[in-house]
Amino acid sequence: GQNIDQPTEMTATEGAIVQINCTYQTSGFNGLFWYQQHAGEAPTFLSYNVLDGLEEKGRFSSFLSRSKGYSYLLLKELQMKDSASYLCAVRWRSNDYKLSFGAGTTVTVRA
Amino acid sequence: DGGITQSPKYLFRKEGQNVTLSCEQNLNHDAMYWYRQDPGQGLRLIYYSQIVNDFQKGDIAEGYSVSREKKESFPLTVTSAQKNPTAFYLCASSIDRRQGRGRTGELFFGEGSRLTVL
């Protein structure tokens, strides 16, 4: 199958750091996306990784290890507005390049 | 501003009725998609279309139908054959999902339509 696994929920304090892990099947891998989705709203693009390494974009960074089938999204200096669901999505050549989504990780930021 | 517009935002339907959800984009994207989202589950692909007058079934197409008569429009009909239609439906588009490199597979989403069957 093409399972994508990520934790269901995480809680952190305002100003702290949280790391959301995502694991996936490596065969045919062709890129990984992270999206943010606030309750009842559309997902919005956060980051894209296709090569090994870290991509940094302000307070958010995303890391990829292709050989391990592993990615993480790092949220630094957490703010209350970061409370949302974070979706890991993978593109596989074997799936005709369509994106498959994990179930999402709900992050709750507390004061 | 370019974007994707879904309507209606909220819809209530009685059992046995068909309903059609509208999706319009002015991004000039070739590919369009319909996803369904249920609590605790990832987005699941219902139908997708790479080009006008062509579309393919996704992972959960049963009980749904689509059309792609214009590049800008990709309406989804939820038929009475769909056993559990209550869900949040998201329409999306991308430049070209087949490029297989770079961010061109990035999906741009509409605001979603929440369907409730009474």
Short mmCIF file of C-alpha atoms in Angstrom, two decimals:
data_model
loop_
_atom_site.label_atom_id
_atom_site.label_comp_id
_atom_site.label_asym_id
_atom_site.label_seq_id
_atom_site.Cartn_x
_atom_site.Cartn_y
_atom_site.Cartn_z
CA GLY A 1 0.00 0.00 0.00
CA GLN A 2 0.94 3.66 0.13
CA ASN A 3 0.49 4.33 3.80
CA ILE A 4 1.45 7.70 5.14
CA ASP A 5 1.78 7.81 8.89
CA GLN A 6 1.81 10.86 11.12
CA PRO A 7 0.81 11.37 14.76
CA THR A 8 -2.81 12.24 15.43
CA GLU A 9 -2.32 15.02 17.95
CA MET A 10 0.39 17.16 19.51
CA THR A 11 0.24 19.88 22.13
CA ALA A 12 2.84 22.55 22.81
CA THR A 13 3.24 25.84 24.60
CA GLU A 14 3.34 29.24 22.94
CA GLY A 15 6.93 30.11 22.00
CA ALA A 16 8.07 26.48 22.00
CA ILE A 17 9.11 24.18 19.15
CA VAL A 18 7.14 21.23 17.81
CA GLN A 19 8.27 18.57 15.33
CA ILE A 20 5.69 16.63 13.33
CA ASN A 21 6.98 13.40 11.81
CA CYS A 22 5.73 11.71 8.67
CA THR A 23 6.75 8.30 7.35
CA TYR A 24 5.84 6.84 3.98
CA GLN A 25 6.55 4.06 1.54
CA THR A 26 9.75 4.85 -0.38
CA SER A 27 9.11 2.97 -3.62
CA GLY A 28 8.40 5.36 -6.47
CA PHE A 29 8.68 8.45 -4.28
CA ASN A 30 8.43 11.67 -6.25
CA GLY A 31 8.01 14.49 -3.75
CA LEU A 32 6.48 15.42 -0.40
CA PHE A 33 4.29 18.36 0.54
CA TRP A 34 3.22 19.80 3.88
CA TYR A 35 -0.07 21.69 4.15
CA GLN A 36 -1.65 23.61 7.02
CA GLN A 37 -5.39 23.42 7.54
CA HIS A 38 -7.37 25.43 10.06
CA ALA A 39 -10.66 23.93 11.18
CA GLY A 40 -13.32 24.23 8.51
CA GLU A 41 -10.99 25.86 6.02
CA ALA A 42 -9.03 24.85 2.95
CA PRO A 43 -5.50 23.46 3.26
CA THR A 44 -2.74 25.92 2.40
CA PHE A 45 0.72 25.02 1.11
CA LEU A 46 3.62 25.18 3.55
CA SER A 47 6.57 23.36 2.01
CA TYR A 48 7.82 20.97 -0.64
CA ASN A 49 10.75 18.52 -0.45
CA VAL A 50 12.06 16.20 -3.12
CA LEU A 51 15.78 16.00 -2.27
CA ASP A 52 17.34 15.04 1.06
CA GLY A 53 17.86 17.86 3.49
CA LEU A 54 16.25 20.75 5.22
CA GLU A 55 14.12 23.46 3.63
CA GLU A 56 13.71 26.52 5.82
CA LYS A 57 11.02 29.12 5.42
CA GLY A 58 10.74 31.54 8.31
CA ARG A 59 9.46 29.82 11.44
CA PHE A 60 8.69 26.64 9.53
CA SER A 61 11.21 24.08 8.25
CA SER A 62 10.76 20.73 6.57
CA PHE A 63 13.25 17.89 6.40
CA LEU A 64 13.38 14.87 4.11
CA SER A 65 15.31 11.59 4.12
CA ARG A 66 14.43 9.69 0.96
CA SER A 67 16.25 6.50 1.95
CA LYS A 68 14.40 6.31 5.26
CA GLY A 69 11.00 7.36 3.92
CA TYR A 70 10.87 10.05 6.57
CA SER A 71 10.04 13.72 6.76
CA TYR A 72 9.36 16.16 9.53
CA LEU A 73 7.85 19.61 9.77
CA LEU A 74 9.41 21.83 12.41
CA LEU A 75 7.42 24.73 13.81
CA LYS A 76 9.47 27.20 15.84
CA GLU A 77 8.43 30.08 18.09
CA LEU A 78 4.92 28.73 18.22
CA GLN A 79 2.05 31.19 18.11
CA MET A 80 -1.59 30.64 18.98
CA LYS A 81 -2.50 30.98 15.30
CA ASP A 82 -0.38 27.89 14.57
CA SER A 83 -3.09 25.75 16.16
CA ALA A 84 -4.25 23.76 13.14
CA SER A 85 -4.03 20.42 11.39
CA TYR A 86 -0.84 19.69 9.44
CA LEU A 87 -1.14 17.37 6.48
CA CYS A 88 1.69 15.35 4.98
CA ALA A 89 1.12 14.50 1.30
CA VAL A 90 3.28 12.28 -0.90
CA ARG A 91 3.50 11.95 -4.65
CA TRP A 92 4.46 8.59 -6.14
CA ARG A 93 5.26 7.80 -9.76
CA SER A 94 3.47 4.49 -9.25
CA ASN A 95 0.31 6.37 -8.31
CA ASP A 96 0.32 8.32 -11.55
CA TYR A 97 1.83 11.32 -9.75
CA LYS A 98 -1.33 11.99 -7.74
CA LEU A 99 -0.93 13.23 -4.17
CA SER A 100 -1.87 10.92 -1.30
CA PHE A 101 -2.53 12.47 2.09
CA GLY A 102 -1.86 11.35 5.62
CA ALA A 103 -4.65 11.71 8.19
CA GLY A 104 -3.16 14.92 9.52
CA THR A 105 -1.68 15.98 12.86
CA THR A 106 -3.72 18.35 15.00
CA VAL A 107 -1.44 20.76 16.81
CA THR A 108 -2.81 22.66 19.79
CA VAL A 109 -0.82 25.64 21.04
CA ARG A 110 -1.47 26.62 24.65
CA ALA A 111 -0.66 29.90 26.34
CA ASP B 1 -7.11 37.68 -7.85
CA GLY B 2 -6.87 34.13 -9.13
CA GLY B 3 -8.32 31.31 -7.13
CA ILE B 4 -10.77 28.49 -6.76
CA THR B 5 -14.40 29.10 -5.84
CA GLN B 6 -16.60 26.40 -4.42
CA SER B 7 -20.32 26.72 -3.81
CA PRO B 8 -22.37 26.31 -1.81
CA LYS B 9 -20.33 26.46 1.38
CA TYR B 10 -23.00 24.59 3.33
CA LEU B 11 -25.59 22.24 1.90
CA PHE B 12 -28.29 20.10 3.45
CA ARG B 13 -29.84 17.25 1.58
CA LYS B 14 -32.51 14.70 2.22
CA GLU B 15 -31.74 11.06 1.66
CA GLY B 16 -32.39 9.97 -1.90
CA GLN B 17 -31.62 13.35 -3.45
CA ASN B 18 -28.79 14.14 -5.82
CA VAL B 19 -26.82 17.31 -5.20
CA THR B 20 -24.22 19.10 -7.30
CA LEU B 21 -21.26 20.98 -5.85
CA SER B 22 -19.77 23.71 -7.98
CA CYS B 23 -16.04 24.32 -8.48
CA GLU B 24 -14.66 27.12 -10.65
CA GLN B 25 -11.02 28.17 -11.07
CA ASN B 26 -9.44 31.12 -12.87
CA LEU B 27 -5.84 30.00 -12.39
CA ASN B 28 -5.64 28.52 -15.89
CA HIS B 29 -4.69 25.17 -14.37
CA ASP B 30 -5.04 22.04 -16.46
CA ALA B 31 -5.71 19.55 -13.68
CA MET B 32 -8.60 19.61 -11.24
CA TYR B 33 -9.53 17.29 -8.35
CA TRP B 34 -12.27 16.49 -5.88
CA TYR B 35 -11.38 15.26 -2.40
CA ARG B 36 -13.52 14.17 0.48
CA GLN B 37 -12.47 14.80 4.07
CA ASP B 38 -13.91 13.00 7.09
CA PRO B 39 -12.91 13.54 10.74
CA GLY B 40 -9.72 11.68 11.62
CA GLN B 41 -9.02 10.70 8.03
CA GLY B 42 -6.83 12.12 5.34
CA LEU B 43 -8.14 13.65 2.17
CA ARG B 44 -9.41 10.94 -0.15
CA LEU B 45 -9.52 11.43 -3.90
CA ILE B 46 -12.93 11.07 -5.54
CA TYR B 47 -12.31 12.10 -9.17
CA TYR B 48 -9.68 14.01 -11.08
CA SER B 49 -9.34 15.54 -14.51
CA GLN B 50 -6.17 16.33 -16.43
CA ILE B 51 -7.79 18.06 -19.36
CA VAL B 52 -11.13 19.20 -20.67
CA ASN B 53 -13.56 16.40 -21.56
CA ASP B 54 -11.48 13.83 -19.71
CA PHE B 55 -11.62 12.58 -16.12
CA GLN B 56 -10.65 9.51 -14.10
CA LYS B 57 -11.93 7.83 -10.98
CA GLY B 58 -10.00 8.29 -7.79
CA ASP B 59 -9.98 6.01 -4.78
CA ILE B 60 -13.60 6.48 -3.72
CA ALA B 61 -15.58 7.30 -6.88
CA GLU B 62 -18.63 5.13 -6.16
CA GLY B 63 -21.77 7.21 -5.78
CA TYR B 64 -20.25 10.30 -7.37
CA SER B 65 -20.13 11.73 -10.89
CA VAL B 66 -18.27 14.63 -12.52
CA SER B 67 -17.98 16.49 -15.79
CA ARG B 68 -15.28 18.66 -17.33
CA GLU B 69 -16.84 20.55 -20.20
CA LYS B 70 -14.78 23.69 -19.58
CA LYS B 71 -11.24 24.15 -18.32
CA GLU B 72 -12.46 26.40 -15.55
CA SER B 73 -15.22 24.19 -14.19
CA PHE B 74 -15.33 20.75 -12.53
CA PRO B 75 -18.70 20.14 -10.83
CA LEU B 76 -19.24 17.13 -8.58
CA THR B 77 -22.61 15.40 -8.25
CA VAL B 78 -23.24 13.39 -5.11
CA THR B 79 -25.84 10.85 -6.10
CA SER B 80 -28.33 8.96 -3.97
CA ALA B 81 -26.12 5.90 -4.49
CA GLN B 82 -23.48 7.37 -2.17
CA LYS B 83 -24.13 5.57 1.10
CA ASN B 84 -22.51 8.03 3.49
CA PRO B 85 -22.36 11.42 1.79
CA THR B 86 -22.09 13.65 4.86
CA ALA B 87 -18.57 15.10 4.64
CA PHE B 88 -16.43 18.11 3.82
CA TYR B 89 -15.70 18.27 0.09
CA LEU B 90 -12.63 20.03 -1.27
CA CYS B 91 -11.96 20.97 -4.86
CA ALA B 92 -8.38 21.59 -5.96
CA SER B 93 -6.36 22.38 -9.06
CA SER B 94 -2.74 22.11 -10.14
CA ILE B 95 -0.70 23.30 -13.09
CA ASP B 96 0.19 19.84 -14.36
CA ARG B 97 0.39 16.87 -12.05
CA ARG B 98 2.33 14.86 -14.59
CA GLN B 99 5.42 17.03 -14.68
CA GLY B 100 6.76 14.89 -11.90
CA ARG B 101 9.21 17.44 -10.65
CA GLY B 102 9.26 20.67 -8.77
CA ARG B 103 6.26 22.22 -7.14
CA THR B 104 4.05 22.01 -10.18
CA GLY B 105 2.14 19.23 -8.51
CA GLU B 106 1.20 21.65 -5.74
CA LEU B 107 -2.51 21.70 -5.12
CA PHE B 108 -4.47 24.91 -4.73
CA PHE B 109 -7.66 24.33 -2.79
CA GLY B 110 -11.07 25.94 -2.72
CA GLU B 111 -12.73 26.84 0.58
CA GLY B 112 -14.69 23.62 0.70
CA SER B 113 -18.35 22.60 0.76
CA ARG B 114 -19.86 20.93 3.78
CA LEU B 115 -22.64 18.53 2.88
CA THR B 116 -25.00 17.19 5.52
CA VAL B 117 -27.58 14.55 4.76
CA LEU B 118 -30.63 14.78 6.97
#
